[in-house]
Amino acid sequence: MAQSFSFSKRQKEKLKQQKKLEKQKRKELRKSQGKSSMDDMIAYEDEYGQLHSSPDDIVKDEVKLEDIEVSVPKKAEEPKDLLLTGKVSYLNIDKGYGFINQDNSRNSYYFRLDNAPENIDMDMEVSFMSEDTDRGRNAVNISQVKK
C-alpha cells in the first residue's frame, strides 16, 4: 500500500523541489556569464603600493649598475684649524702620554707629552688642535687656558 502524504508534507516537498530548481537556474546563469576563478580575485602590488589587476600592468623602473653605490658614509670631519678646549683626564708622565676630554662633548683625545706644555697637570683646562691618525684622534699644539 502506498503511503499517503498529508497536506503539510506535500507543501514541504513542493518547496524543496522549487529550491532545487532555483539553485539549478542560478548555477546555469553563472556558467553562461563566463568563468569566475581565483585569478579574478587576485590583485598585484607594485613597489609603490598601488594595486593592479595583472602583473603585466606593473611598470618596473630599470636600475643601472652604475647607479648603485656600496660604501660607508663619511663622518663629518671637524675643521682641522679649529681650536678646541678641554680638561686633562689622564696623565702618565713616566710613559709620556695622556688624554684630554673635550668640553661639551664625549670626545677624548690622546696626546704625547712632547706636544704639551711642561707644567701640564691633571684636570688642567687646555686648548688644543685635533689631528687624525691611523690610531684615532690626537691632540697637538696644546696650551694652558688662561683664566
PDB file of N, CA and C in Angstrom, residues 7-90:
ATOM      1  N   PHE A   7      -1.151  17.124   3.826  1.00  0.00           N
ATOM      2  CA  PHE A   7      -1.042  18.377   3.087  1.00  0.00           C
ATOM      3  C   PHE A   7       0.264  19.103   3.401  1.00  0.00           C
ATOM      4  N   SER A   8       0.658  19.151   4.661  1.00  0.00           N
ATOM      5  CA  SER A   8       1.875  19.882   5.035  1.00  0.00           C
ATOM      6  C   SER A   8       3.122  19.189   4.472  1.00  0.00           C
ATOM      7  N   LYS A   9       3.092  17.880   4.424  1.00  0.00           N
ATOM      8  CA  LYS A   9       4.233  17.160   3.858  1.00  0.00           C
ATOM      9  C   LYS A   9       4.352  17.445   2.375  1.00  0.00           C
ATOM     10  N   ARG A  10       3.218  17.467   1.657  1.00  0.00           N
ATOM     11  CA  ARG A  10       3.230  17.766   0.220  1.00  0.00           C
ATOM     12  C   ARG A  10       3.750  19.178  -0.006  1.00  0.00           C
ATOM     13  N   GLN A  11       3.310  20.109   0.836  1.00  0.00           N
ATOM     14  CA  GLN A  11       3.734  21.503   0.705  1.00  0.00           C
ATOM     15  C   GLN A  11       5.250  21.617   0.886  1.00  0.00           C
ATOM     16  N   LYS A  12       5.784  20.923   1.888  1.00  0.00           N
ATOM     17  CA  LYS A  12       7.225  20.941   2.135  1.00  0.00           C
ATOM     18  C   LYS A  12       7.983  20.341   0.964  1.00  0.00           C
ATOM     19  N   GLU A  13       7.438  19.270   0.391  1.00  0.00           N
ATOM     20  CA  GLU A  13       8.080  18.619  -0.764  1.00  0.00           C
ATOM     21  C   GLU A  13       8.101  19.562  -1.962  1.00  0.00           C
ATOM     22  N   LYS A  14       7.018  20.298  -2.189  1.00  0.00           N
ATOM     23  CA  LYS A  14       6.966  21.263  -3.284  1.00  0.00           C
ATOM     24  C   LYS A  14       8.009  22.357  -3.097  1.00  0.00           C
ATOM     25  N   LEU A  15       8.138  22.865  -1.885  1.00  0.00           N
ATOM     26  CA  LEU A  15       9.135  23.897  -1.600  1.00  0.00           C
ATOM     27  C   LEU A  15      10.548  23.401  -1.856  1.00  0.00           C
ATOM     28  N   LYS A  16      10.803  22.151  -1.461  1.00  0.00           N
ATOM     29  CA  LYS A  16      12.112  21.551  -1.708  1.00  0.00           C
ATOM     30  C   LYS A  16      12.423  21.507  -3.198  1.00  0.00           C
ATOM     31  N   GLN A  17      11.458  21.056  -4.004  1.00  0.00           N
ATOM     32  CA  GLN A  17      11.632  20.968  -5.450  1.00  0.00           C
ATOM     33  C   GLN A  17      11.855  22.359  -6.046  1.00  0.00           C
ATOM     34  N   GLN A  18      11.113  23.362  -5.557  1.00  0.00           N
ATOM     35  CA  GLN A  18      11.282  24.724  -6.064  1.00  0.00           C
ATOM     36  C   GLN A  18      12.701  25.226  -5.769  1.00  0.00           C
ATOM     37  N   LYS A  19      13.176  24.999  -4.568  1.00  0.00           N
ATOM     38  CA  LYS A  19      14.520  25.453  -4.197  1.00  0.00           C
ATOM     39  C   LYS A  19      15.577  24.778  -5.065  1.00  0.00           C
ATOM     40  N   LYS A  20      15.396  23.480  -5.347  1.00  0.00           N
ATOM     41  CA  LYS A  20      16.337  22.768  -6.221  1.00  0.00           C
ATOM     42  C   LYS A  20      16.357  23.379  -7.605  1.00  0.00           C
ATOM     43  N   LEU A  21      15.166  23.709  -8.137  1.00  0.00           N
ATOM     44  CA  LEU A  21      15.087  24.320  -9.468  1.00  0.00           C
ATOM     45  C   LEU A  21      15.745  25.697  -9.481  1.00  0.00           C
ATOM     46  N   GLU A  22      15.497  26.509  -8.465  1.00  0.00           N
ATOM     47  CA  GLU A  22      16.116  27.835  -8.386  1.00  0.00           C
ATOM     48  C   GLU A  22      17.632  27.728  -8.321  1.00  0.00           C
ATOM     49  N   LYS A  23      18.109  26.792  -7.538  1.00  0.00           N
ATOM     50  CA  LYS A  23      19.541  26.575  -7.419  1.00  0.00           C
ATOM     51  C   LYS A  23      20.134  26.165  -8.760  1.00  0.00           C
ATOM     52  N   GLN A  24      19.437  25.291  -9.481  1.00  0.00           N
ATOM     53  CA  GLN A  24      19.899  24.839 -10.796  1.00  0.00           C
ATOM     54  C   GLN A  24      19.932  26.011 -11.770  1.00  0.00           C
ATOM     55  N   LYS A  25      18.912  26.892 -11.729  1.00  0.00           N
ATOM     56  CA  LYS A  25      18.873  28.058 -12.616  1.00  0.00           C
ATOM     57  C   LYS A  25      20.025  29.010 -12.317  1.00  0.00           C
ATOM     58  N   ARG A  26      20.301  29.257 -11.026  1.00  0.00           N
ATOM     59  CA  ARG A  26      21.433  30.144 -10.649  1.00  0.00           C
ATOM     60  C   ARG A  26      22.759  29.566 -11.132  1.00  0.00           C
ATOM     61  N   LYS A  27      22.901  28.258 -11.033  1.00  0.00           N
ATOM     62  CA  LYS A  27      24.120  27.586 -11.479  1.00  0.00           C
ATOM     63  C   LYS A  27      24.306  27.757 -12.982  1.00  0.00           C
ATOM     64  N   GLU A  28      23.222  27.562 -13.752  1.00  0.00           N
ATOM     65  CA  GLU A  28      23.285  27.718 -15.208  1.00  0.00           C
ATOM     66  C   GLU A  28      23.575  29.165 -15.592  1.00  0.00           C
ATOM     67  N   LEU A  29      23.009  30.116 -14.831  1.00  0.00           N
ATOM     68  CA  LEU A  29      23.253  31.530 -15.096  1.00  0.00           C
ATOM     69  C   LEU A  29      24.724  31.869 -14.875  1.00  0.00           C
ATOM     70  N   ARG A  30      25.323  31.366 -13.804  1.00  0.00           N
ATOM     71  CA  ARG A  30      26.747  31.612 -13.547  1.00  0.00           C
ATOM     72  C   ARG A  30      27.608  31.034 -14.651  1.00  0.00           C
ATOM     73  N   LYS A  31      27.249  29.831 -15.126  1.00  0.00           N
ATOM     74  CA  LYS A  31      28.018  29.200 -16.194  1.00  0.00           C
ATOM     75  C   LYS A  31      27.920  30.000 -17.488  1.00  0.00           C
ATOM     76  N   SER A  32      26.754  30.556 -17.761  1.00  0.00           N
ATOM     77  CA  SER A  32      26.569  31.305 -19.002  1.00  0.00           C
ATOM     78  C   SER A  32      27.275  32.667 -18.967  1.00  0.00           C
ATOM     79  N   GLN A  33      27.503  33.214 -17.776  1.00  0.00           N
ATOM     80  CA  GLN A  33      28.162  34.520 -17.660  1.00  0.00           C
ATOM     81  C   GLN A  33      29.668  34.430 -17.845  1.00  0.00           C
ATOM     82  N   GLY A  34      30.232  33.296 -17.821  1.00  0.00           N
ATOM     83  CA  GLY A  34      31.674  33.150 -18.006  1.00  0.00           C
ATOM     84  C   GLY A  34      32.306  32.600 -16.744  1.00  0.00           C
ATOM     85  N   LYS A  35      33.582  32.298 -16.860  1.00  0.00           N
ATOM     86  CA  LYS A  35      34.283  31.688 -15.737  1.00  0.00           C
ATOM     87  C   LYS A  35      34.683  32.740 -14.717  1.00  0.00           C
ATOM     88  N   SER A  36      34.444  32.440 -13.493  1.00  0.00           N
ATOM     89  CA  SER A  36      34.924  33.249 -12.379  1.00  0.00           C
ATOM     90  C   SER A  36      35.907  32.372 -11.627  1.00  0.00           C
ATOM     91  N   SER A  37      37.130  32.805 -11.616  1.00  0.00           N
ATOM     92  CA  SER A  37      38.140  31.961 -10.991  1.00  0.00           C
ATOM     93  C   SER A  37      38.906  32.754  -9.942  1.00  0.00           C
ATOM     94  N   MET A  38      39.850  32.107  -9.364  1.00  0.00           N
ATOM     95  CA  MET A  38      40.691  32.730  -8.337  1.00  0.00           C
ATOM     96  C   MET A  38      41.509  33.867  -8.940  1.00  0.00           C
ATOM     97  N   ASP A  39      41.851  33.771 -10.219  1.00  0.00           N
ATOM     98  CA  ASP A  39      42.638  34.812 -10.876  1.00  0.00           C
ATOM     99  C   ASP A  39      41.910  36.150 -10.897  1.00  0.00           C
ATOM    100  N   ASP A  40      40.568  36.108 -10.940  1.00  0.00           N
ATOM    101  CA  ASP A  40      39.807  37.356 -10.948  1.00  0.00           C
ATOM    102  C   ASP A  40      39.860  38.045  -9.592  1.00  0.00           C
ATOM    103  N   MET A  41      40.173  37.305  -8.559  1.00  0.00           N
ATOM    104  CA  MET A  41      40.183  37.865  -7.219  1.00  0.00           C
ATOM    105  C   MET A  41      41.558  38.340  -6.771  1.00  0.00           C
ATOM    106  N   ILE A  42      42.609  38.053  -7.531  1.00  0.00           N
ATOM    107  CA  ILE A  42      43.974  38.389  -7.137  1.00  0.00           C
ATOM    108  C   ILE A  42      44.311  39.795  -7.613  1.00  0.00           C
ATOM    109  N   ALA A  43      44.971  40.554  -6.743  1.00  0.00           N
ATOM    110  CA  ALA A  43      45.467  41.881  -7.089  1.00  0.00           C
ATOM    111  C   ALA A  43      46.983  41.853  -6.954  1.00  0.00           C
ATOM    112  N   TYR A  44      47.655  42.575  -7.808  1.00  0.00           N
ATOM    113  CA  TYR A  44      49.111  42.630  -7.804  1.00  0.00           C
ATOM    114  C   TYR A  44      49.541  44.017  -7.341  1.00  0.00           C
ATOM    115  N   GLU A  45      50.550  44.055  -6.484  1.00  0.00           N
ATOM    116  CA  GLU A  45      51.011  45.314  -5.911  1.00  0.00           C
ATOM    117  C   GLU A  45      52.384  45.653  -6.481  1.00  0.00           C
ATOM    118  N   ASP A  46      52.567  46.915  -6.878  1.00  0.00           N
ATOM    119  CA  ASP A  46      53.878  47.333  -7.358  1.00  0.00           C
ATOM    120  C   ASP A  46      54.710  47.871  -6.199  1.00  0.00           C
ATOM    121  N   GLU A  47      55.946  48.336  -6.486  1.00  0.00           N
ATOM    122  CA  GLU A  47      56.840  48.770  -5.408  1.00  0.00           C
ATOM    123  C   GLU A  47      56.377  50.046  -4.718  1.00  0.00           C
ATOM    124  N   TYR A  48      55.415  50.752  -5.315  1.00  0.00           N
ATOM    125  CA  TYR A  48      54.886  51.977  -4.719  1.00  0.00           C
ATOM    126  C   TYR A  48      53.599  51.726  -3.938  1.00  0.00           C
ATOM    127  N   GLY A  49      53.148  50.476  -3.856  1.00  0.00           N
ATOM    128  CA  GLY A  49      51.968  50.125  -3.085  1.00  0.00           C
ATOM    129  C   GLY A  49      50.662  50.247  -3.847  1.00  0.00           C
ATOM    130  N   GLN A  50      50.713  50.464  -5.159  1.00  0.00           N
ATOM    131  CA  GLN A  50      49.497  50.568  -5.950  1.00  0.00           C
ATOM    132  C   GLN A  50      49.081  49.184  -6.435  1.00  0.00           C
ATOM    133  N   LEU A  51      47.759  48.937  -6.479  1.00  0.00           N
ATOM    134  CA  LEU A  51      47.244  47.634  -6.874  1.00  0.00           C
ATOM    135  C   LEU A  51      46.920  47.608  -8.365  1.00  0.00           C
ATOM    136  N   HIS A  52      47.185  46.468  -8.994  1.00  0.00           N
ATOM    137  CA  HIS A  52      46.928  46.259 -10.419  1.00  0.00           C
ATOM    138  C   HIS A  52      46.215  44.924 -10.596  1.00  0.00           C
ATOM    139  N   SER A  53      45.470  44.793 -11.701  1.00  0.00           N
ATOM    140  CA  SER A  53      44.709  43.570 -11.913  1.00  0.00           C
ATOM    141  C   SER A  53      45.552  42.452 -12.526  1.00  0.00           C
ATOM    142  N   SER A  54      46.650  42.795 -13.171  1.00  0.00           N
ATOM    143  CA  SER A  54      47.515  41.750 -13.726  1.00  0.00           C
ATOM    144  C   SER A  54      48.968  42.157 -13.547  1.00  0.00           C
ATOM    145  N   PRO A  55      49.865  41.187 -13.550  1.00  0.00           N
ATOM    146  CA  PRO A  55      51.273  41.533 -13.372  1.00  0.00           C
ATOM    147  C   PRO A  55      51.840  42.288 -14.577  1.00  0.00           C
ATOM    148  N   ASP A  56      51.184  42.214 -15.727  1.00  0.00           N
ATOM    149  CA  ASP A  56      51.659  42.918 -16.907  1.00  0.00           C
ATOM    150  C   ASP A  56      51.452  44.423 -16.792  1.00  0.00           C
ATOM    151  N   ASP A  57      50.509  44.866 -15.940  1.00  0.00           N
ATOM    152  CA  ASP A  57      50.240  46.289 -15.773  1.00  0.00           C
ATOM    153  C   ASP A  57      51.331  46.996 -14.977  1.00  0.00           C
ATOM    154  N   ILE A  58      52.123  46.250 -14.242  1.00  0.00           N
ATOM    155  CA  ILE A  58      53.152  46.843 -13.385  1.00  0.00           C
ATOM    156  C   ILE A  58      54.344  47.240 -14.254  1.00  0.00           C
ATOM    157  N   VAL A  59      54.721  48.514 -14.156  1.00  0.00           N
ATOM    158  CA  VAL A  59      55.876  49.022 -14.883  1.00  0.00           C
ATOM    159  C   VAL A  59      57.025  49.135 -13.897  1.00  0.00           C
ATOM    160  N   LYS A  60      58.111  48.465 -14.190  1.00  0.00           N
ATOM    161  CA  LYS A  60      59.258  48.478 -13.291  1.00  0.00           C
ATOM    162  C   LYS A  60      60.315  49.420 -13.845  1.00  0.00           C
ATOM    163  N   ASP A  61      60.882  50.221 -12.938  1.00  0.00           N
ATOM    164  CA  ASP A  61      61.963  51.114 -13.329  1.00  0.00           C
ATOM    165  C   ASP A  61      63.249  50.307 -13.408  1.00  0.00           C
ATOM    166  N   GLU A  62      64.010  50.544 -14.442  1.00  0.00           N
ATOM    167  CA  GLU A  62      65.287  49.869 -14.602  1.00  0.00           C
ATOM    168  C   GLU A  62      66.329  50.529 -13.700  1.00  0.00           C
ATOM    169  N   VAL A  63      67.111  49.738 -12.993  1.00  0.00           N
ATOM    170  CA  VAL A  63      68.184  50.250 -12.156  1.00  0.00           C
ATOM    171  C   VAL A  63      69.487  49.914 -12.848  1.00  0.00           C
ATOM    172  N   LYS A  64      70.268  50.955 -13.094  1.00  0.00           N
ATOM    173  CA  LYS A  64      71.553  50.744 -13.757  1.00  0.00           C
ATOM    174  C   LYS A  64      72.596  50.365 -12.718  1.00  0.00           C
ATOM    175  N   LEU A  65      73.494  49.502 -13.109  1.00  0.00           N
ATOM    176  CA  LEU A  65      74.537  49.030 -12.213  1.00  0.00           C
ATOM    177  C   LEU A  65      75.425  50.182 -11.754  1.00  0.00           C
ATOM    178  N   GLU A  66      75.628  51.172 -12.618  1.00  0.00           N
ATOM    179  CA  GLU A  66      76.489  52.299 -12.281  1.00  0.00           C
ATOM    180  C   GLU A  66      75.867  53.172 -11.188  1.00  0.00           C
ATOM    181  N   ASP A  67      74.532  53.142 -11.048  1.00  0.00           N
ATOM    182  CA  ASP A  67      73.842  53.990 -10.072  1.00  0.00           C
ATOM    183  C   ASP A  67      73.908  53.425  -8.650  1.00  0.00           C
ATOM    184  N   ILE A  68      74.297  52.169  -8.496  1.00  0.00           N
ATOM    185  CA  ILE A  68      74.341  51.542  -7.184  1.00  0.00           C
ATOM    186  C   ILE A  68      75.678  51.867  -6.526  1.00  0.00           C
ATOM    187  N   GLU A  69      75.594  52.454  -5.318  1.00  0.00           N
ATOM    188  CA  GLU A  69      76.800  52.776  -4.571  1.00  0.00           C
ATOM    189  C   GLU A  69      76.835  51.943  -3.302  1.00  0.00           C
ATOM    190  N   VAL A  70      77.923  51.236  -3.120  1.00  0.00           N
ATOM    191  CA  VAL A  70      78.096  50.448  -1.921  1.00  0.00           C
ATOM    192  C   VAL A  70      79.270  51.052  -1.168  1.00  0.00           C
ATOM    193  N   SER A  71      78.963  51.734  -0.062  1.00  0.00           N
ATOM    194  CA  SER A  71      80.021  52.371   0.708  1.00  0.00           C
ATOM    195  C   SER A  71      79.500  52.754   2.078  1.00  0.00           C
ATOM    196  N   VAL A  72      80.402  53.186   2.906  1.00  0.00           N
ATOM    197  CA  VAL A  72      80.060  53.689   4.229  1.00  0.00           C
ATOM    198  C   VAL A  72      80.104  55.210   4.144  1.00  0.00           C
ATOM    199  N   PRO A  73      79.062  55.888   4.614  1.00  0.00           N
ATOM    200  CA  PRO A  73      79.098  57.347   4.529  1.00  0.00           C
ATOM    201  C   PRO A  73      80.240  57.909   5.359  1.00  0.00           C
ATOM    202  N   LYS A  74      80.838  58.966   4.857  1.00  0.00           N
ATOM    203  CA  LYS A  74      81.950  59.591   5.555  1.00  0.00           C
ATOM    204  C   LYS A  74      81.436  60.325   6.783  1.00  0.00           C
ATOM    205  N   LYS A  75      82.236  60.293   7.826  1.00  0.00           N
ATOM    206  CA  LYS A  75      81.893  61.027   9.033  1.00  0.00           C
ATOM    207  C   LYS A  75      82.133  62.508   8.771  1.00  0.00           C
ATOM    208  N   ALA A  76      81.322  63.312   9.420  1.00  0.00           N
ATOM    209  CA  ALA A  76      81.523  64.748   9.309  1.00  0.00           C
ATOM    210  C   ALA A  76      82.829  65.081  10.031  1.00  0.00           C
ATOM    211  N   GLU A  77      83.737  65.640   9.294  1.00  0.00           N
ATOM    212  CA  GLU A  77      85.045  65.937   9.864  1.00  0.00           C
ATOM    213  C   GLU A  77      85.023  67.274  10.573  1.00  0.00           C
ATOM    214  N   GLU A  78      85.770  67.343  11.655  1.00  0.00           N
ATOM    215  CA  GLU A  78      85.934  68.604  12.343  1.00  0.00           C
ATOM    216  C   GLU A  78      86.942  69.439  11.556  1.00  0.00           C
ATOM    217  N   PRO A  79      86.753  70.721  11.517  1.00  0.00           N
ATOM    218  CA  PRO A  79      87.762  71.549  10.857  1.00  0.00           C
ATOM    219  C   PRO A  79      89.094  71.390  11.570  1.00  0.00           C
ATOM    220  N   LYS A  80      90.150  71.225  10.805  1.00  0.00           N
ATOM    221  CA  LYS A  80      91.449  70.927  11.383  1.00  0.00           C
ATOM    222  C   LYS A  80      92.060  72.139  12.087  1.00  0.00           C
ATOM    223  N   ASP A  81      91.730  73.328  11.631  1.00  0.00           N
ATOM    224  CA  ASP A  81      92.342  74.511  12.204  1.00  0.00           C
ATOM    225  C   ASP A  81      91.510  75.095  13.345  1.00  0.00           C
ATOM    226  N   LEU A  82      90.484  74.386  13.799  1.00  0.00           N
ATOM    227  CA  LEU A  82      89.626  74.846  14.876  1.00  0.00           C
ATOM    228  C   LEU A  82      90.289  74.570  16.223  1.00  0.00           C
ATOM    229  N   LEU A  83      90.316  75.578  17.080  1.00  0.00           N
ATOM    230  CA  LEU A  83      90.906  75.434  18.395  1.00  0.00           C
ATOM    231  C   LEU A  83      89.862  74.866  19.346  1.00  0.00           C
ATOM    232  N   LEU A  84      90.161  73.724  19.961  1.00  0.00           N
ATOM    233  CA  LEU A  84      89.245  73.044  20.863  1.00  0.00           C
ATOM    234  C   LEU A  84      89.710  73.246  22.302  1.00  0.00           C
ATOM    235  N   THR A  85      88.765  73.080  23.238  1.00  0.00           N
ATOM    236  CA  THR A  85      89.116  73.195  24.650  1.00  0.00           C
ATOM    237  C   THR A  85      88.677  71.942  25.386  1.00  0.00           C
ATOM    238  N   GLY A  86      89.357  71.669  26.512  1.00  0.00           N
ATOM    239  CA  GLY A  86      89.008  70.507  27.301  1.00  0.00           C
ATOM    240  C   GLY A  86      89.830  70.434  28.566  1.00  0.00           C
ATOM    241  N   LYS A  87      89.668  69.309  29.292  1.00  0.00           N
ATOM    242  CA  LYS A  87      90.400  69.072  30.531  1.00  0.00           C
ATOM    243  C   LYS A  87      91.262  67.830  30.390  1.00  0.00           C
ATOM    244  N   VAL A  88      92.421  67.859  31.021  1.00  0.00           N
ATOM    245  CA  VAL A  88      93.288  66.683  31.028  1.00  0.00           C
ATOM    246  C   VAL A  88      92.639  65.666  31.957  1.00  0.00           C
ATOM    247  N   SER A  89      92.273  64.490  31.409  1.00  0.00           N
ATOM    248  CA  SER A  89      91.576  63.482  32.205  1.00  0.00           C
ATOM    249  C   SER A  89      92.501  62.372  32.689  1.00  0.00           C
ATOM    250  N   TYR A  90      93.620  62.177  31.998  1.00  0.00           N
ATOM    251  CA  TYR A  90      94.568  61.136  32.393  1.00  0.00           C
ATOM    252  C   TYR A  90      95.955  61.605  31.999  1.00  0.00           C
TER     253      TYR A  90
END
